[in-house]
CSV table of C-alpha atoms and ligand atoms in Angstrom, one decimal:
chain,number,residue,atom,x,y,z
A,1228,MET,CA,13.8,-1.2,-3.6
A,1229,LEU,CA,13.0,-5.6,-5.2
A,1230,THR,CA,10.1,-7.5,-3.5
A,1231,LEU,CA,10.5,-10.0,-2.1
A,1232,THR,CA,7.1,-11.6,-2.0
A,1233,ARG,CA,4.5,-11.6,-4.9
A,1234,PRO,CA,3.2,-8.3,-6.3
A,1235,GLY,CA,0.1,-6.8,-4.5
A,1236,ILE,CA,1.1,-8.1,-0.9
A,1237,GLU,CA,2.5,-5.6,0.3
A,1238,GLU,CA,0.2,-3.5,-0.3
A,1239,TYR,CA,-2.0,-6.2,1.1
A,1240,ALA,CA,-0.3,-6.3,4.5
A,1241,GLU,CA,-1.0,-2.9,4.1
A,1242,SER,CA,-5.3,-2.6,4.1
A,1243,LYS,CA,-4.9,-5.7,6.9
A,1244,THR,CA,-2.3,-3.4,9.6
A,1245,GLN,CA,-3.9,-0.8,11.6
A,1246,PRO,CA,-4.4,2.7,9.1
A,1247,THR,CA,-1.9,5.5,10.1
A,1248,ASN,CA,-2.9,8.7,11.3
A,1249,ALA,CA,-3.3,12.2,9.2
A,1250,LEU,CA,-0.2,13.2,10.2
A,1251,LEU,CA,2.4,10.0,9.6
A,1252,THR,CA,0.3,9.7,5.6
A,1253,GLU,CA,1.5,13.2,5.8
A,1254,LEU,CA,5.1,13.8,6.5
A,1255,HIS,CA,5.1,10.6,4.3
A,1256,LYS,CA,3.9,12.3,1.0
A,1257,ALA,CA,6.0,15.2,1.9
A,1258,THR,CA,9.0,12.8,1.9
A,1259,HIS,CA,7.8,11.5,-1.7
A,1260,GLU,CA,7.5,14.8,-3.0
A,1261,GLU,CA,10.9,16.9,-2.3
A,1262,MET,CA,13.2,13.6,-0.6
A,1263,ASP,CA,15.4,12.7,-2.2
A,1264,TYR,CA,15.8,9.1,-1.8
A,1265,PRO,CA,12.4,9.0,-0.5
A,1266,GLN,CA,12.2,4.6,0.0
A,1267,MET,CA,14.9,4.6,2.6
A,1268,LEU,CA,10.8,5.9,5.0
A,1269,THR,CA,10.2,2.7,6.6
A,1270,GLY,CA,6.3,3.2,6.0
A,1271,PRO,CA,2.8,2.3,7.3
A,1272,ILE,CA,3.5,-1.3,8.6
A,1273,GLU,CA,6.9,-1.2,9.9
A,1274,GLY,CA,6.1,1.3,11.8
A,1275,SER,CA,2.7,0.3,12.8
A,1276,PHE,CA,5.9,-2.4,14.0
A,1277,LEU,CA,7.4,-0.6,16.0
A,1278,ARG,CA,4.8,1.5,17.1
A,1279,LEU,CA,3.3,-1.9,18.7
A,1280,MET,CA,6.7,-3.7,19.7
A,1281,VAL,CA,7.3,0.1,22.0
A,1282,GLN,CA,3.8,-0.7,24.2
A,1283,ILE,CA,3.8,-4.6,24.1
A,1284,THR,CA,7.6,-4.3,26.1
A,1285,GLY,CA,6.9,-0.9,27.7
A,1286,ALA,CA,10.0,0.9,26.7
A,1287,LYS,CA,10.2,4.1,27.8
A,1288,SER,CA,13.6,5.1,26.5
A,1289,ILE,CA,14.3,4.7,23.2
A,1290,LEU,CA,17.5,5.1,20.6
A,1291,GLU,CA,17.3,5.1,16.6
A,1292,ILE,CA,20.9,5.5,15.0
A,1293,GLY,CA,18.9,6.5,10.6
A,1294,MET,CA,16.4,8.6,11.2
A,1295,PHE,CA,15.9,10.7,8.3
A,1296,THR,CA,12.7,12.6,7.5
A,1297,GLY,CA,11.4,11.1,11.0
A,1298,TYR,CA,9.0,8.6,10.1
A,1299,SER,CA,10.0,6.2,12.7
A,1300,ALA,CA,11.1,8.3,14.8
A,1301,LEU,CA,7.1,9.8,15.5
A,1302,SER,CA,6.1,5.8,15.9
A,1303,MET,CA,7.4,5.2,18.1
A,1304,ALA,CA,7.0,8.0,19.8
A,1305,GLU,CA,3.3,7.1,19.2
A,1306,GLY,CA,4.0,4.6,21.4
A,1307,LEU,CA,5.4,5.4,24.0
A,1308,PRO,CA,3.4,7.1,28.3
A,1309,ALA,CA,3.9,10.7,28.4
A,1310,ASP,CA,7.2,10.5,29.9
A,1311,GLY,CA,8.7,8.9,26.7
A,1312,THR,CA,12.2,9.4,24.9
A,1313,VAL,CA,13.4,8.7,21.5
A,1314,THR,CA,16.6,9.7,21.0
A,1315,THR,CA,17.3,10.0,17.4
A,1316,LEU,CA,20.9,10.3,15.4
A,1317,GLU,CA,20.5,11.8,11.5
A,1318,ILE,CA,23.9,13.2,10.0
A,1319,ASN,CA,21.4,14.9,7.7
A,1320,PRO,CA,20.8,19.0,8.2
A,1321,LYS,CA,18.5,18.7,5.1
A,1322,CYS,CA,16.3,15.0,6.6
A,1323,ILE,CA,16.2,16.9,10.3
A,1324,GLN,CA,14.9,20.2,9.5
A,1325,PHE,CA,12.8,18.3,7.6
A,1326,ALA,CA,11.5,16.4,10.7
A,1327,LYS,CA,11.3,18.8,13.4
A,1328,LYS,CA,7.8,20.9,10.7
A,1329,TYR,CA,6.4,17.1,11.5
A,1330,PHE,CA,7.9,17.0,15.3
A,1331,ASP,CA,6.9,20.3,16.5
A,1332,LYS,CA,2.8,19.1,15.0
A,1333,SER,CA,2.6,16.5,17.1
A,1334,GLU,CA,1.8,16.4,20.5
A,1335,HIS,CA,4.1,13.0,20.6
A,1336,GLY,CA,6.7,15.7,18.8
A,1337,LYS,CA,8.3,16.6,22.8
A,1338,LYS,CA,10.0,12.9,23.7
A,1339,ILE,CA,12.4,13.5,20.6
A,1340,THR,CA,15.5,14.1,21.2
A,1341,VAL,CA,17.6,14.9,17.3
A,1342,LYS,CA,21.2,14.1,18.1
A,1343,GLU,CA,22.9,15.6,14.9
A,1344,GLY,CA,26.6,14.6,13.2
A,1345,PRO,CA,27.8,11.1,12.1
A,1346,ALA,CA,26.4,8.1,14.2
A,1347,LEU,CA,28.7,6.7,16.4
A,1348,GLU,CA,30.5,9.7,17.5
A,1349,SER,CA,27.3,10.6,19.2
A,1350,LEU,CA,26.7,8.1,20.6
A,1351,ALA,CA,30.1,7.1,22.4
A,1352,ALA,CA,28.1,10.1,23.7
A,1353,LEU,CA,25.5,8.8,25.5
A,1354,LYS,CA,25.1,7.0,28.7
A,1355,GLY,CA,22.3,4.8,28.5
A,1356,PRO,CA,20.6,2.2,29.6
A,1357,PHE,CA,17.7,1.9,26.6
A,1358,ASP,CA,15.1,-0.3,27.0
A,1359,LEU,CA,14.5,-0.3,22.8
A,1360,VAL,CA,17.4,0.2,19.8
A,1361,PHE,CA,16.3,0.6,16.5
A,1362,ILE,CA,19.8,1.0,13.5
A,1363,ASP,CA,18.7,1.5,10.6
A,1364,ALA,CA,21.5,4.5,9.4
A,1365,ASP,CA,24.9,3.1,7.1
A,1366,LYS,CA,24.9,-0.5,6.3
A,1367,GLY,CA,28.7,-0.7,6.0
A,1368,ASN,CA,28.8,1.2,10.3
A,1369,TYR,CA,25.6,-1.9,11.1
A,1370,LYS,CA,28.4,-4.2,12.8
A,1371,ASN,CA,29.8,-1.3,15.0
A,1372,TYR,CA,26.4,0.0,15.5
A,1373,TYR,CA,25.3,-2.8,16.9
A,1374,GLU,CA,28.8,-3.1,19.4
A,1375,ALA,CA,28.1,-0.5,20.1
A,1376,VAL,CA,25.3,-0.2,21.5
A,1377,LEU,CA,24.8,-3.8,23.5
A,1378,PRO,CA,26.8,-2.2,26.4
A,1379,LYS,CA,24.1,0.7,26.2
A,1380,LEU,CA,20.3,-1.5,25.9
A,1381,LYS,CA,19.5,-3.2,29.5
A,1382,SER,CA,19.3,-7.0,30.2
A,1383,GLY,CA,15.9,-8.0,28.9
A,1384,GLY,CA,16.0,-4.9,26.1
A,1385,ILE,CA,15.0,-5.1,22.6
A,1386,ILE,CA,17.8,-4.6,19.0
A,1387,LEU,CA,15.8,-4.1,16.0
A,1388,ILE,CA,18.2,-4.1,12.9
A,1389,ASP,CA,16.3,-2.9,9.6
A,1390,ASN,CA,17.3,-4.1,6.1
A,1391,VAL,CA,18.0,-7.3,6.8
A,1392,LEU,CA,17.6,-9.5,3.6
A,1393,TRP,CA,19.3,-6.0,2.0
A,1394,SER,CA,16.2,-6.7,-1.2
A,1395,GLY,CA,17.4,-11.2,-0.6
A,1396,ALA,CA,21.2,-9.5,-1.7
A,1397,VAL,CA,22.1,-11.2,1.7
A,1398,LEU,CA,22.2,-14.6,-0.2
A,1399,ASP,CA,24.9,-14.0,-2.8
A,1400,PRO,CA,26.2,-10.8,-1.8
A,1401,LYS,CA,28.6,-8.5,-4.2
A,1402,THR,CA,28.6,-4.8,-3.5
A,1403,GLU,CA,30.2,-3.7,0.2
A,1404,ASP,CA,26.9,-2.9,1.8
A,1405,ASP,CA,25.7,-6.1,0.5
A,1406,LYS,CA,28.5,-8.3,2.7
A,1407,ALA,CA,28.6,-5.1,5.3
A,1408,ILE,CA,24.2,-6.8,6.1
A,1409,ASP,CA,25.4,-10.8,5.7
A,1410,ASP,CA,28.6,-9.9,7.7
A,1411,LEU,CA,26.3,-8.2,10.9
A,1412,ASN,CA,23.6,-11.4,10.3
A,1413,LYS,CA,25.9,-13.9,11.1
A,1414,HIS,CA,27.3,-12.1,14.3
A,1415,VAL,CA,24.0,-11.7,15.3
A,1416,ALA,CA,23.5,-15.6,14.4
A,1417,LYS,CA,26.4,-16.8,16.7
A,1418,ASP,CA,26.5,-14.1,19.5
A,1419,ASP,CA,25.4,-15.9,22.9
A,1420,ARG,CA,24.8,-12.7,24.3
A,1421,VAL,CA,21.7,-12.0,22.8
A,1422,ASP,CA,17.9,-14.1,22.3
A,1423,LYS,CA,17.1,-13.5,17.9
A,1424,VAL,CA,14.5,-13.8,15.2
A,1425,LEU,CA,15.9,-12.7,12.0
A,1426,LEU,CA,11.9,-12.0,10.5
A,1427,THR,CA,10.8,-11.3,6.8
A,1428,ILE,CA,8.7,-7.7,7.4
A,1429,ARG,CA,9.4,-5.5,5.0
A,1430,ASP,CA,13.6,-6.0,3.4
A,1431,GLY,CA,13.9,-7.9,7.3
A,1432,VAL,CA,13.9,-6.7,10.3
A,1433,TYR,CA,16.7,-8.7,13.9
A,1434,PHE,CA,14.7,-8.5,16.5
A,1435,ILE,CA,17.1,-8.7,19.1
A,1436,ARG,CA,16.9,-9.7,23.0
A,1437,LYS,CA,19.6,-8.8,24.8
A,1438,LYS,CA,20.2,-11.7,28.0
B,1924,SAM,C1,17.3,4.3,5.8
B,1924,SAM,S1,17.5,6.1,6.5
B,1924,SAM,C2,16.3,6.1,8.5
B,1924,SAM,C3,15.3,6.2,7.8
B,1924,SAM,C4,14.2,5.8,8.6
B,1924,SAM,N1,14.5,5.2,10.3
B,1924,SAM,C5,12.3,6.6,8.7
B,1924,SAM,O1,12.0,5.5,9.2
B,1924,SAM,O2,12.0,7.1,7.6
B,1924,SAM,C6,19.0,6.2,6.9
B,1924,SAM,C7,19.5,6.9,7.2
B,1924,SAM,O3,20.3,7.6,7.5
B,1924,SAM,C8,21.5,8.8,7.9
B,1924,SAM,N2,22.7,8.0,8.6
B,1924,SAM,C9,23.5,7.5,7.3
B,1924,SAM,N3,24.8,7.5,7.9
B,1924,SAM,C10,24.9,8.1,9.1
B,1924,SAM,C11,25.7,8.3,9.6
B,1924,SAM,N4,26.8,7.9,9.8
B,1924,SAM,N5,25.2,9.3,11.1
B,1924,SAM,C12,24.1,9.1,11.5
B,1924,SAM,N6,23.4,9.4,10.2
B,1924,SAM,C13,23.3,8.6,9.4
B,1924,SAM,C14,21.3,9.3,6.4
B,1924,SAM,O4,21.5,10.4,6.1
B,1924,SAM,C15,19.7,9.1,6.9
B,1924,SAM,O5,18.1,9.6,7.0
């Protein structure tokens, strides 16, 4: 991933962010050692941001689309009260097997339910209502995910969408993924059903509130 800021800024920001716990650090390390495309993992800054968002909003029912090895799911679960839930959708069985090892080691793991399969199919079977949704799966479906979750989000609920700056490629979209993300951003920007701000955290996080 290209960096959008001066070299060293990400490390500086991480050093001024609440340190992650030992289990998340272990999960991060093992993902880099054992899995393909470890850069997909959100990491300490965004993980802390997600946990804080859960705490600030008082969310109790969370939906995640795109779990990978479970870093963001576990970060959000840590911010939930004991009766809160994270439902997370993931297509890759290897990722699920990996993540579950870490969920089992955490006191917060019991809050997490994993649904295996294509996220749009899993979503169709979920009723909601959700308080907070984190979208971080295949970019080509971003707009489909947004439209599918909005009716299942309570009024005042939050959608967070990751990678919406796509290393800056949204300024000059060339690939299908570049265009899909730019298309989603344009769609959200003119959507009167929601309030929104596009945050330049890491690779860009769209912060959206349903009216
Ligand atoms: C960017 S990673 C998610 C990173 C994760 N949120 C984290 O913080 O570590 C995207 C994930 O979406 C999954 N994915 C891709 N297409 C999918 C689909 N159609 N349905 C469900 N999951 C999908 C991939 O297997 C991958 O694990």
